[in-house]
Each structure stands twice: as structure tokens, then as C-alpha cells.
Amino acid sequence: MTQKADVVVIGGGPGGYEAAIRAAQLGLSVICIERRMHKGKPALGGTCLNVGCIPSKALLDSSHKYHEVKSNYAAHGIVVGEVGLDVAAMQARKDKVVDGLTSGVAALLKGNNITWLQGSGRLLSGKQVEFTPHEGEKQILEAESVILASGSEPVQIPVAPLHDGVVVDSTGALEFDQVPKRLGVIGAGVIGLELGSVWSRLGSEVVVLEAVDNMLPMADKAIAKEAQKILTRQGLDIRLGARVSGTKVAKGKVTVTYTDAKGDHEEVFDRLIVAVGRRPVTDGLLSPDSGVSLDERGFVHVDDQCHASVPGVYAIGDLVRGPMLAHKAMEEGVMAAEVIAGHHAQVNYDLIISVIYTHPEAAWVGKTEEQAKAEGVDVKVGQFAFAVNGRALASDDTAGFVKFVADAKTDRVLGMHVIGPAAGDIIHQGLIAMEFGATIEDLQLMCFAHPTLSEVVHEAALAADGRAIHAIQRKRK
Ligand code: FAD
Ligand code: NAD
């Protein structure tokens, strides 16, 4: 029998499940197809909840606590005995957090009367979807609208093929059952820095090999420079301009050969993480006559409202252009559902926040100083350090700064860039300011609570006009 629904969503990651929930809220009948099996169980939540955002943050928080107790408590006058590490317990806690959240999503789908079909979906022509369950017969579904949300998977490189727990991708790097003595990481991107930090804090000697000469090219230069300085001080050995030419696994270790400006090198590691980017999952998603076209990089081609090239078919999240971020996928899911229901909806692609959850965190939104200048804007910049902020000093967490990029003529805030404690939360002040078209003066005139980390935001806005209070500034206005 053919099942019918107003909306069929293929993929139950953050993009897909939020699309499904919003569509159901809007009164549409919804089927969500998700094929993921996580640790032997069918699981919703996609990359984000199972092998991405959540497990990585669980390990980042556990490893941060371990590092704090070991290295920073004495300064607070807290004396602890010998500090031990139970990696199995740390991993079990992470798994419990993941489990709680993925079953929460299942409960949300159920509560919204959304049918979760466990297996694979494939778009045919005429908005029909072929559903192949994990067990049993194929079925054909008929939909008024289809949302493709199949996400992404790690890029693999021929010079470093994955090898049974020794050479791993990000998923494998979340599952180490002991701390590798020497850990190699290929790629100084977001995953390399976050997971490199986890294992470094737990005691690994970490070497990060990055092909390009500048770290974090998408970040404001000041943030990238500061991040490199701080992470290097923390013990990450980041080698830029390092091109890996081969890997060889023997006796449970991996030998990596690479070339940089100084010549050819060889390093032996206990584990190697390959974190060189992700690519959209389109294998088996589209029948040849589905009519959906891909762009030159293999992403499903969509417009600003996520319409694919076939009327009634939408694509969202990591499967389409733009940053591969869970919150971007979620907003696109909600937008697609609203467009299907006949509402006006838009995502502001100019204001998608980026956060790197190292310690300190780095976060930014809007334009970098370099971008604004390249666009011919007469730029003014305000920057202020956490080093003289009372709250940061009180908690002994003083690395980094807040930087504003603004239009010198109109005073409008164009970008906010933070590296420092709680940067991933503080950055939302910039998001709200920019969404409301705030000027630097608006921020200067607000009364920020004392003593808070957010006072650095206020001081950075004041600094843009040479009038920060807790710094000697020569320029006056
Ligand atoms: P996905 O989450 O990939 O979900 C797609 C789902 O579709 C998958 O579960 C897959 O099984 C299913 N699927 C695919 N094809 C089919 C099919 N044919 N039939 C049925 N089901 C199918 N982003 C952040 O914003 N913040 C972070 O802190 C962050 N940390 C990350 C850490 C790591 C280690 C990784 C790997 C990623 C991280 N990301 C983070 C990125 C984030 O996980 C993704 O951007 C996000 O999950 C994309 O959501 P999505 O719904 O588009 O796709
Ligand atoms: P990335 O694009 O952030 O970084 C990959 C890095 O690998 C780049 O610096 C690139 O120059 C380098 N590289 C590529 N090929 C290489 C090679 N052969 N040798 C050495 N270096 C090489 O990708 P990622 O770190 O794998 O993360 C994938 C995606 O997941 C990102 O797009 C990111 O948006 C998302 N993610 C987000 C978060 C977060 O929001 N905090 C965390 C993890 C992942």
C-alpha cells in the first residue's frame, strides 16, 4: 500500500527533525525517514547528536574539568590529592548524554504525531519517495512536499585511509578507550582543534598537521592569530603548510610522512585523526530521474529558501551550500516547513554564528575586518581584552578579547569577534545587535552589569571610538 503524507523528510538530523516538528506544528502530516543505527540502536538526531556537536562537547567539558582540577585549582587554594582519569566512565557519561537527547527527539516526533520510518529514503520522480526499511519490503511514499536532509560525512583522503581504530575520522576520535600517548591530527580546522584539545588536556602529546599556511582562514585574522598563540601555549603542536604524503600502520602505530617548507618529515603516532572537512551525503538519495540537480561541489543546488530544482522538493543543512553547522541546518529546516505551509520565511545568511569550543572559545558573527575592508567599507575597529576584566580575573580566565568591526561612516556594527571565556554565549549579543541594526553608539549607551564578562563587550564598543575606560586610549571623542 502507498503511504501518503503532506511532507516526507529524508534524514532525521537537526535539520530534518526540526523541519518535521515545525511542519507538524503547522498542521501538516509528516513522515521522517532516518536510517542511522547508533551503538546498535536506531537513532534520530543525525551527526550532531550522535557523533558531532553533543558527544564532542561532552568530552570537551569532561577534559576541561580534568585539566582544571589538575592544573588550575591550586591557584584558587583548592588542594586535591592525586587526580585520576577513568576514560571508560568519561565515555559512558558522554554516551548517556547522547542517549538522553536522541530519545528526547524520538519523543518529540511521537508527541507531534510524526511517523518515524527506520531505514533509507530515496527520492524518485514526481515527489515519490522509495523507503527501504532496515528489515522488510520496500514501500513507495507519496508526498506533497519532500525535504532532503541527508547531511554530511567526513572527507577521506587517499594518503591516510582509515585503519581499525588507529587512523580514525571524527567519529572514531570520540571513542578512544584510552589516552593515546602521541596523537597526530590531519587538519587544523574546527574538528582538529576541538578533538585535539580534548586528548591533549587528557595527556596526549598532540601534533596537528595543517596543509595551508594560515590557520582558520575564515576567521578574522586577529582571532586566528590569538587562537594559534593560545592553543600552542596549551601544548598543541600546530604545524602549518604541512602536506601529508603517506601513512603506514604497523604494530598498532601509524607513521606519517609529510612535507613542509623545511623539507620531508616523518612522525610516529599511537593514533591519527583525519579531520580535513566533510562532504554532502547524496549516495543513494536521488534516483536518476528525480530531477534534482547538484552543484559543482556535489551539494544539492538550492535557492535562498532551500527550494531544490524540482517544485515541491527542498534541501537543507549540510546537504546544501553554506557553513556545515547544526544551527544553520535547524533554521533552514524551520524555514522549509514554513514555506511549505505557505508562510513567508527567511534565514539571515549574513548572520550565522561560528563557534570553536576550545578553551577559551572563539566565536564570530558578521564580517571580519578583512572582508569589510575588501568590500571598500571605511572600517573602524574596537577591541578590548579580558585580561583587565574584573570577572575574568576573579575566575582566573583572562585570555582573549572582544573585537567589533563597524562602518566608520554610519557607525553600524558589521561584525563581532570574540576569543575568550564563554565566547560562544557572549557572541549572541553581537547577533542580536546586528539583527536590530545597532550602532556602536547604541552599545556604548547601554548599562552592562558589573562584574561580568560582558563588560568586555561594552568596553570593546567604547574602544571603537577611543574611549574605553579601563585602557589608556589616546584618541578621544
Ligand atoms: P546530519 O546531522 O548529518 O543528519 C542527516 C541524517 O540523515 C543522518 O543521521 C543520516 O543517517 C540520515 N540520512 C542520510 N541519508 C539518508 C537516507 N537516504 N535515508 C534516511 N536517512 C538518511 N555543528 C555545530 O553547529 N556546532 C558544533 O559544535 C558542531 N560540532 C561538530 C562536531 C563534530 C565532531 C562533527 C562531525 C560535526 C559537528 N558539527 C557542529 C556539525 C553538525 O553536526 C552538522 O552541521 C549538522 O549535524 C548538520 O545537520 P543535518 O541535519 O544537515 O545533517
Ligand atoms: P574544516 O573545514 O573546519 O577544517 C579542515 C582543515 O583541514 C582545513 O584547515 C584544511 O585546510 C585542512 N586540510 C584539508 N586537507 C588537508 C590535508 N590533506 N592535509 C592537511 N590538512 C588538510 O573541517 P573539519 O574540521 O573536518 O570539520 C568539518 C565541518 O564540521 C566543518 O565545516 C564545521 O563547520 C563542522 N564542525 C563544526 C564545529 C563547531 O561548530 N564547533 C565543530 C566541529 C565540526
Coordinates of C-alpha atoms and ligand atoms in Angstrom, one line a residue:
M1 CA 0.0 0.0 0.0
T2 CA 1.2 3.5 -0.8
Q3 CA 1.5 5.8 2.3
K4 CA 0.7 9.4 1.7
A5 CA 1.9 12.5 3.7
D6 CA 1.9 16.2 3.2
V7 CA 5.6 16.2 3.9
V8 CA 8.3 13.5 3.7
V9 CA 11.6 14.4 5.3
I10 CA 14.6 12.3 4.4
G11 CA 17.1 12.5 7.3
G12 CA 16.4 13.0 11.0
G13 CA 19.4 15.2 11.9
P14 CA 19.0 18.7 13.4
G15 CA 17.8 20.0 10.0
G16 CA 15.4 17.1 9.3
Y17 CA 13.9 16.7 12.7
E18 CA 13.3 20.4 13.2
A19 CA 11.7 20.6 9.8
A20 CA 9.5 17.7 10.7
I21 CA 8.4 19.2 14.0
R22 CA 7.7 22.7 12.6
A23 CA 5.7 21.2 9.7
A24 CA 3.6 19.1 12.2
Q25 CA 3.1 22.3 14.3
L26 CA 1.7 23.9 11.2
G27 CA -0.9 21.2 10.8
L28 CA 0.8 19.1 8.1
S29 CA 1.0 15.3 8.2
V30 CA 4.7 14.3 8.3
I31 CA 6.9 11.2 7.8
C32 CA 10.5 11.4 8.7
I33 CA 12.9 8.7 7.4
E34 CA 16.1 8.1 9.3
R35 CA 18.4 5.2 8.8
R36 CA 21.1 5.8 11.4
M37 CA 22.0 3.0 13.8
H38 CA 24.0 4.3 16.8
K39 CA 25.6 1.7 19.0
G40 CA 23.2 -1.0 17.8
K41 CA 20.0 1.1 18.1
P42 CA 18.0 3.2 15.6
A43 CA 18.7 6.8 16.4
L44 CA 17.4 10.2 15.5
G45 CA 19.5 13.4 15.8
G46 CA 21.9 12.9 13.0
T47 CA 25.6 13.7 13.1
C48 CA 25.0 16.5 15.6
L49 CA 23.5 14.4 18.5
N50 CA 25.2 11.1 17.8
V51 CA 28.7 11.7 16.6
G52 CA 29.1 15.5 16.3
C53 CA 28.2 18.6 18.4
I54 CA 27.0 16.8 21.5
P55 CA 29.5 14.0 22.1
S56 CA 32.4 16.3 21.3
K57 CA 31.1 18.9 23.7
A58 CA 30.6 16.3 26.4
L59 CA 34.3 15.3 26.0
L60 CA 35.4 18.9 25.8
D61 CA 33.7 19.6 29.1
S62 CA 35.0 16.5 30.8
S63 CA 38.5 17.0 29.7
H64 CA 38.3 20.7 30.7
K65 CA 37.2 19.8 34.2
Y66 CA 40.1 17.2 34.4
H67 CA 42.6 19.8 33.2
E68 CA 41.2 22.4 35.6
V69 CA 41.5 20.2 38.7
K70 CA 45.0 19.1 37.7
S71 CA 46.5 22.4 36.7
N72 CA 44.4 25.3 37.9
Y73 CA 42.8 24.5 41.2
A74 CA 45.9 25.1 43.3
A75 CA 45.8 28.8 42.3
H76 CA 42.4 29.0 43.9
G77 CA 43.7 27.5 47.1
I78 CA 42.0 24.2 46.4
V79 CA 44.2 21.3 47.4
V80 CA 43.3 18.0 45.8
G81 CA 45.1 14.6 46.2
E82 CA 46.3 12.7 43.2
V83 CA 44.0 13.2 40.3
G84 CA 43.0 10.1 38.3
L85 CA 41.4 9.5 35.0
D86 CA 38.7 7.0 34.1
V87 CA 38.3 7.2 30.4
A88 CA 35.6 4.5 30.4
A89 CA 33.5 6.5 32.8
M90 CA 34.0 9.7 30.8
Q91 CA 32.9 7.9 27.6
A92 CA 29.9 6.3 29.4
R93 CA 28.8 9.8 30.6
K94 CA 29.1 11.1 27.0
D95 CA 27.0 8.2 25.8
K96 CA 24.4 8.8 28.4
V97 CA 24.1 12.5 27.3
V98 CA 23.8 11.4 23.7
D99 CA 21.2 8.7 24.6
G100 CA 19.1 11.2 26.6
L101 CA 19.0 13.7 23.8
T102 CA 18.3 11.2 20.9
S103 CA 15.5 9.6 22.8
G104 CA 14.2 13.1 23.6
V105 CA 14.0 13.7 19.8
A106 CA 12.1 10.4 19.3
A107 CA 9.6 11.5 22.0
L108 CA 9.2 14.9 20.3
L109 CA 8.4 13.3 17.0
K110 CA 6.0 10.9 18.6
G111 CA 4.3 13.8 20.6
N112 CA 3.9 15.7 17.3
N113 CA 2.3 12.7 15.6
I114 CA 5.2 12.4 13.2
T115 CA 5.8 8.9 11.7
W116 CA 9.5 7.9 12.0
L117 CA 10.3 5.3 9.4
Q118 CA 13.6 3.5 10.2
G119 CA 15.5 2.8 7.1
S120 CA 16.6 4.6 3.9
G121 CA 14.8 7.1 1.7
R122 CA 15.3 7.8 -2.0
L123 CA 13.7 10.5 -4.0
L124 CA 12.1 9.2 -7.2
S125 CA 10.4 11.4 -9.8
G126 CA 7.0 13.1 -9.1
K127 CA 7.7 13.6 -5.4
Q128 CA 7.5 9.9 -4.7
V129 CA 9.9 8.5 -2.2
E130 CA 11.1 4.9 -2.1
F131 CA 11.5 3.7 1.5
T132 CA 13.8 0.7 2.3
P133 CA 13.3 -0.4 5.9
H134 CA 16.2 -2.0 7.8
E135 CA 14.2 -5.2 7.6
G136 CA 11.3 -5.9 5.2
E137 CA 9.8 -4.8 2.0
K138 CA 10.4 -1.6 0.1
Q139 CA 7.5 0.9 0.1
I140 CA 6.6 3.9 -2.0
L141 CA 5.5 7.0 -0.2
E142 CA 3.7 9.9 -1.9
A143 CA 4.3 13.4 -0.7
E144 CA 3.0 16.9 -1.5
S145 CA 6.5 18.2 -0.5
V146 CA 9.8 16.5 0.2
I147 CA 12.6 17.8 2.4
L148 CA 16.0 16.3 1.7
A149 CA 18.1 16.5 4.9
S150 CA 20.7 13.7 4.5
G151 CA 23.6 15.7 6.0
S152 CA 27.3 15.1 5.5
E153 CA 30.1 12.7 6.2
P154 CA 33.8 13.0 6.8
V155 CA 36.0 13.5 3.7
Q156 CA 38.6 10.7 3.3
I157 CA 42.0 11.2 1.7
P158 CA 43.9 8.5 -0.1
V159 CA 47.1 9.3 1.7
A160 CA 45.5 8.5 5.1
P161 CA 42.9 5.7 4.7
L162 CA 41.1 4.8 8.0
H163 CA 42.5 1.8 9.8
D164 CA 40.8 0.0 12.6
G165 CA 40.9 2.4 15.5
V166 CA 44.4 3.6 14.7
V167 CA 43.7 6.0 11.8
V168 CA 40.2 7.4 12.5
D169 CA 37.8 10.1 11.5
S170 CA 36.0 12.4 14.0
T171 CA 33.6 9.5 14.9
G172 CA 36.5 7.3 15.8
A173 CA 38.2 10.1 17.7
L174 CA 35.2 10.3 20.0
E175 CA 35.5 6.7 21.0
F176 CA 39.2 6.2 22.1
D177 CA 39.2 3.9 25.2
Q178 CA 42.5 5.2 26.4
V179 CA 44.5 8.3 26.0
P180 CA 46.9 8.0 23.1
K181 CA 50.5 8.8 24.2
R182 CA 51.2 10.5 20.8
L183 CA 48.3 11.7 18.8
G184 CA 48.5 13.1 15.2
V185 CA 45.7 15.2 13.7
I186 CA 45.5 16.0 10.0
G187 CA 43.7 19.3 9.6
A188 CA 43.7 22.3 11.9
G189 CA 40.1 23.1 11.3
V190 CA 37.3 23.1 13.8
I191 CA 37.3 19.3 14.5
G192 CA 41.1 19.1 14.6
L193 CA 41.3 21.9 17.2
E194 CA 38.4 20.7 19.3
L195 CA 39.2 17.0 19.4
G196 CA 43.0 17.7 19.5
S197 CA 42.2 19.8 22.6
V198 CA 40.2 17.0 24.3
W199 CA 43.0 14.5 24.1
S200 CA 45.8 17.0 24.7
R201 CA 44.1 18.0 28.0
L202 CA 43.8 14.3 29.0
G203 CA 47.5 13.9 28.5
S204 CA 48.3 13.2 24.8
E205 CA 51.2 14.8 23.0
V206 CA 49.3 16.3 20.1
V207 CA 50.8 17.2 16.7
V208 CA 48.4 18.9 14.2
L209 CA 49.4 18.9 10.5
E210 CA 47.7 21.6 8.5
A211 CA 48.1 21.8 4.7
V212 CA 47.6 25.6 4.4
D213 CA 49.9 28.3 5.8
N214 CA 47.4 30.2 7.7
M215 CA 45.2 28.7 10.4
L216 CA 41.4 29.3 10.5
P217 CA 41.3 31.3 7.2
M218 CA 37.6 32.0 7.6
A219 CA 38.1 33.8 11.0
D220 CA 39.1 37.4 11.5
K221 CA 42.9 37.5 11.3
A222 CA 43.2 38.8 14.9
I223 CA 41.1 35.8 16.2
A224 CA 43.1 33.3 14.2
K225 CA 46.4 34.6 15.4
E226 CA 45.3 34.7 19.0
A227 CA 43.8 31.2 18.8
Q228 CA 47.0 29.8 17.4
K229 CA 49.0 31.6 20.1
I230 CA 46.8 30.3 22.9
L231 CA 46.4 26.7 21.7
T232 CA 50.2 26.4 21.1
R233 CA 50.8 27.7 24.6
Q234 CA 48.4 24.9 25.8
G235 CA 50.5 22.3 24.2
L236 CA 49.1 21.7 20.7
D237 CA 52.0 21.4 18.3
I238 CA 50.4 23.0 15.2
R239 CA 52.5 22.7 12.1
L240 CA 51.3 24.8 9.2
G241 CA 52.0 24.3 5.5
A242 CA 52.4 20.6 6.2
R243 CA 51.3 18.3 3.3
V244 CA 50.8 14.7 4.3
S245 CA 52.3 12.4 1.6
G246 CA 51.6 9.0 3.2
T247 CA 50.7 6.9 6.2
K248 CA 51.7 3.4 7.2
V249 CA 50.2 1.4 10.0
A250 CA 52.3 -1.3 11.7
K251 CA 52.2 -2.8 15.2
G252 CA 49.3 -0.6 16.3
K253 CA 51.2 2.6 15.5
V254 CA 51.0 4.9 12.4
T255 CA 53.9 6.5 10.7
V256 CA 53.0 9.7 8.9
T257 CA 55.2 11.3 6.2
Y258 CA 54.7 14.9 5.3
T259 CA 56.4 17.8 3.6
D260 CA 56.6 21.4 4.6
A261 CA 58.8 24.4 3.7
K262 CA 61.7 22.9 5.6
G263 CA 61.6 19.5 3.7
D264 CA 60.4 16.0 4.3
H265 CA 59.5 14.7 7.7
E266 CA 58.3 11.5 9.4
E267 CA 56.4 11.2 12.7
V268 CA 55.1 8.1 14.5
F269 CA 51.8 8.3 16.4
D270 CA 49.7 5.9 18.5
R271 CA 46.5 7.3 16.9
L272 CA 45.9 9.6 13.9
I273 CA 42.7 11.6 13.4
V274 CA 41.8 12.7 9.9
A275 CA 39.8 15.9 10.1
V276 CA 40.0 17.5 6.7
G277 CA 36.4 18.6 6.1
R278 CA 33.0 17.0 5.4
R279 CA 31.1 16.3 2.2
P280 CA 27.4 16.1 1.5
V281 CA 25.7 12.7 1.6
T282 CA 24.0 12.1 -1.8
D283 CA 24.8 8.5 -2.4
G284 CA 21.5 6.6 -2.9
L285 CA 19.5 9.7 -2.1
L286 CA 18.3 10.6 -5.6
S287 CA 17.1 8.3 -8.4
P288 CA 18.5 9.3 -11.8
D289 CA 15.1 10.7 -12.9
S290 CA 14.4 12.6 -9.6
G291 CA 15.2 15.9 -11.5
V292 CA 17.2 17.3 -8.5
S293 CA 20.4 18.9 -9.6
L294 CA 23.7 19.1 -7.7
D295 CA 26.2 22.0 -7.9
E296 CA 29.8 21.6 -9.0
R297 CA 30.9 20.6 -5.4
G298 CA 28.3 17.9 -5.1
F299 CA 25.8 19.8 -2.9
V300 CA 22.1 19.8 -3.8
H301 CA 21.5 23.0 -5.6
V302 CA 19.0 25.3 -3.8
D303 CA 17.9 28.9 -3.7
D304 CA 17.8 31.2 -0.7
Q305 CA 14.6 29.5 0.6
C306 CA 16.0 26.0 0.1
H307 CA 13.9 25.2 -3.0
A308 CA 15.7 22.5 -5.0
S309 CA 15.4 22.3 -8.8
V310 CA 12.1 20.3 -8.6
P311 CA 9.0 22.2 -7.5
G312 CA 7.9 20.9 -4.0
V313 CA 11.4 19.5 -3.2
Y314 CA 13.5 21.3 -0.7
A315 CA 17.0 20.6 0.6
I316 CA 18.6 21.8 3.8
G317 CA 21.6 21.7 6.2
D318 CA 24.9 20.1 5.4
L319 CA 23.5 18.8 2.1
V320 CA 23.4 22.4 0.7
R321 CA 25.7 25.4 0.3
G322 CA 26.8 27.4 3.3
P323 CA 28.5 26.5 6.6
M324 CA 28.1 23.0 7.9
L325 CA 26.6 23.9 11.2
A326 CA 23.8 22.4 13.2
H327 CA 22.0 25.8 13.9
K328 CA 22.1 26.7 10.2
A329 CA 20.6 23.3 9.4
M330 CA 17.9 23.8 12.1
E331 CA 16.9 27.3 10.8
E332 CA 16.8 26.0 7.2
G333 CA 14.5 23.1 8.4
V334 CA 12.1 25.5 10.1
M335 CA 12.2 27.8 7.0
A336 CA 11.4 25.0 4.6
A337 CA 8.5 23.8 6.7
E338 CA 7.1 27.4 6.9
V339 CA 7.5 27.9 3.2
I340 CA 5.7 24.6 2.5
A341 CA 2.9 25.8 4.8
G342 CA 2.6 29.0 2.8
H343 CA 4.2 31.3 5.3
H344 CA 6.9 33.9 4.5
A345 CA 10.2 32.7 6.0
Q346 CA 13.9 33.6 5.6
V347 CA 17.2 32.7 7.1
N348 CA 19.6 35.6 7.5
Y349 CA 22.7 34.0 6.0
D350 CA 24.8 37.1 6.8
L351 CA 24.5 36.4 10.5
I352 CA 25.3 32.8 11.1
I353 CA 27.4 32.5 14.2
S354 CA 30.6 30.3 14.2
V355 CA 31.9 28.9 17.5
I356 CA 35.0 26.8 18.2
Y357 CA 34.6 25.2 21.5
T358 CA 38.2 25.1 22.6
H359 CA 39.1 26.8 25.9
P360 CA 38.9 29.7 25.5
E361 CA 36.2 29.5 22.9
A362 CA 36.4 31.5 19.7
A363 CA 33.2 32.9 18.1
W364 CA 32.3 35.3 15.5
V365 CA 29.3 36.7 13.5
G366 CA 29.1 39.1 10.6
K367 CA 32.0 40.5 8.7
T368 CA 35.7 40.2 9.5
E369 CA 37.8 43.3 9.4
E370 CA 39.5 41.9 6.2
Q371 CA 36.1 41.3 4.5
A372 CA 34.7 44.7 5.3
K373 CA 37.9 46.4 4.0
A374 CA 37.9 44.3 0.8
E375 CA 34.3 45.5 0.2
G376 CA 35.5 49.1 0.4
V377 CA 34.0 50.0 3.7
D378 CA 35.7 52.7 5.8
V379 CA 36.2 50.5 8.8
K380 CA 36.5 51.3 12.5
V381 CA 37.5 48.7 15.0
G382 CA 37.1 48.4 18.7
Q383 CA 39.0 45.8 20.7
F384 CA 39.2 45.1 24.4
A385 CA 41.0 42.3 26.3
F386 CA 39.6 40.0 29.0
A387 CA 43.0 40.5 30.8
V388 CA 41.7 43.6 32.7
N389 CA 38.1 42.5 33.2
G390 CA 37.3 42.0 36.9
R391 CA 35.2 38.9 36.5
A392 CA 37.7 37.2 34.2
L393 CA 40.5 38.0 36.7
A394 CA 38.3 36.7 39.6
S395 CA 37.8 33.4 37.9
D396 CA 41.4 33.3 36.6
D397 CA 40.2 33.0 32.9
T398 CA 41.7 36.0 31.2
A399 CA 42.9 35.0 27.7
G400 CA 41.5 36.7 24.7
F401 CA 39.4 39.7 23.6
V402 CA 36.3 41.1 22.1
K403 CA 36.6 42.9 18.7
F404 CA 34.0 44.9 16.9
V405 CA 34.1 45.8 13.2
A406 CA 32.0 48.8 12.3
D407 CA 31.3 51.1 9.5
A408 CA 33.1 54.4 10.3
K409 CA 30.6 56.5 8.4
T410 CA 27.3 55.1 9.6
D411 CA 28.6 53.6 13.0
R412 CA 26.7 50.4 12.2
V413 CA 28.1 47.2 13.7
L414 CA 29.2 44.9 10.9
G415 CA 30.9 42.1 12.8
M416 CA 31.8 40.9 16.2
H417 CA 34.7 38.5 17.0
V418 CA 35.4 37.0 20.4
I419 CA 38.1 34.8 21.8
G420 CA 37.8 34.3 25.5
P421 CA 35.7 32.7 28.3
A422 CA 32.1 32.0 27.2
A423 CA 32.7 33.5 23.8
G424 CA 30.1 31.1 22.3
D425 CA 27.5 32.7 24.5
I426 CA 28.8 36.3 24.5
I427 CA 28.7 36.3 20.7
H428 CA 24.9 36.3 20.8
Q429 CA 25.0 39.9 22.0
G430 CA 26.6 40.7 18.6
L431 CA 23.9 38.7 16.8
I432 CA 21.1 40.5 18.5
A433 CA 22.7 43.9 18.0
M434 CA 23.3 43.3 14.3
E435 CA 19.8 41.8 13.7
F436 CA 18.4 45.1 15.1
G437 CA 20.8 47.2 13.0
A438 CA 22.6 48.5 16.2
T439 CA 25.3 51.1 16.0
I440 CA 28.5 51.2 18.1
E441 CA 26.9 54.1 20.0
D442 CA 23.9 52.0 20.9
L443 CA 26.2 49.6 22.6
Q444 CA 28.1 52.3 24.3
L445 CA 25.0 53.8 25.8
M446 CA 23.8 50.5 27.4
C447 CA 24.5 49.8 31.1
F448 CA 26.2 46.4 31.4
A449 CA 26.1 44.6 34.7
H450 CA 29.3 44.6 36.8
P451 CA 31.2 42.4 37.3
T452 CA 30.5 40.4 34.2
L453 CA 32.5 39.1 31.2
S454 CA 30.0 41.0 29.1
E455 CA 31.6 44.3 30.3
V456 CA 34.3 43.5 27.8
V457 CA 31.7 43.8 25.0
H458 CA 30.8 47.3 26.3
E459 CA 34.5 48.3 26.6
A460 CA 35.2 47.0 23.0
A461 CA 32.3 49.2 21.7
L462 CA 33.8 52.2 23.7
A463 CA 37.2 51.4 22.3
A464 CA 35.9 51.7 18.8
D465 CA 35.8 55.5 19.5
G466 CA 38.9 55.6 21.6
R467 CA 37.0 55.9 24.9
A468 CA 37.4 52.6 26.7
I469 CA 37.6 53.3 30.4
H470 CA 39.9 50.6 31.6
A471 CA 42.6 51.3 29.0
I472 CA 44.7 54.3 28.2
Q473 CA 43.4 55.5 24.9
R474 CA 44.8 58.5 23.1
K475 CA 42.0 59.1 20.6
R476 CA 39.1 60.9 22.2
K477 CA 35.5 61.5 21.1
Ligands
FAD1 P1 23.1 15.4 9.8 O1 23.2 15.8 11.2 O2 24.3 14.8 9.1 O3 21.8 14.4 9.7 C1 21.5 13.7 8.5 C2 20.9 12.4 8.8 O4 20.3 11.9 7.6 C3 21.9 11.4 9.3 O5 21.5 10.9 10.6 C4 21.8 10.2 8.3 O6 21.8 9.0 8.9 C5 20.5 10.5 7.6 N1 20.4 10.0 6.2 C6 21.3 10.3 5.2 N2 20.9 9.8 4.1 C7 19.7 9.1 4.3 C8 18.8 8.4 3.6 N3 19.0 8.2 2.2 N4 17.7 7.9 4.2 C9 17.5 8.1 5.5 N5 18.3 8.8 6.3 C10 19.4 9.3 5.7 N6 27.9 22.0 14.3 C11 27.6 23.0 15.1 O7 26.8 23.9 14.8 N7 28.2 23.1 16.4 C12 29.1 22.1 16.8 O8 29.6 22.2 17.9 C13 29.4 21.1 15.9 N8 30.2 20.1 16.3 C14 30.5 19.1 15.5 C15 31.4 18.1 15.9 C16 31.8 17.1 15.1 C17 32.8 16.1 15.6 C18 31.1 17.0 13.8 C19 31.4 15.8 12.9 C20 30.2 17.9 13.4 C21 29.9 19.0 14.2 N9 29.0 20.0 13.8 C22 28.8 21.0 14.7 C23 28.3 20.0 12.5 C24 26.9 19.4 12.7 O9 26.9 18.2 13.3 C25 26.2 19.4 11.3 O10 26.3 20.7 10.7 C26 24.8 19.0 11.5 O11 24.6 17.8 12.1 C27 24.1 19.0 10.1 O12 22.7 18.7 10.3 P2 21.9 18.0 9.1 O13 20.6 17.7 9.7 O14 22.1 18.7 7.9 O15 22.7 16.6 8.8
NAD2 P1 37.3 22.2 8.4 O1 36.9 22.6 7.1 O2 36.9 23.1 9.6 O3 38.9 22.1 8.5 C1 39.6 21.2 7.7 C2 41.0 21.6 7.8 O4 41.8 20.6 7.1 C3 41.3 22.9 7.0 O5 42.1 23.8 7.8 C4 42.0 22.4 5.7 O6 42.9 23.4 5.2 C5 42.7 21.2 6.3 N1 43.1 20.2 5.3 C6 42.3 19.8 4.2 N2 43.0 18.8 3.5 C7 44.2 18.6 4.2 C8 45.2 17.7 4.0 N3 45.3 16.8 3.0 N4 46.3 17.7 4.9 C9 46.3 18.6 5.9 N5 45.3 19.5 6.1 C10 44.2 19.5 5.3 O7 36.7 20.7 8.6 P2 36.6 19.8 9.8 O8 37.4 20.3 11.0 O9 36.8 18.4 9.3 O10 35.1 20.0 10.2 C11 34.0 19.7 9.2 C12 32.8 20.5 9.4 O11 32.2 20.2 10.6 C13 33.2 22.0 9.4 O12 32.7 22.6 8.3 C14 32.5 22.6 10.6 O13 31.6 23.6 10.2 C15 31.7 21.4 11.2 N6 32.1 21.4 12.7 C16 31.7 22.5 13.4 C17 32.0 22.6 14.7 C18 31.6 23.7 15.5 O14 30.7 24.5 15.1 N7 32.2 24.0 16.7 C19 32.8 21.6 15.3 C20 33.2 20.5 14.5 C21 32.8 20.4 13.2

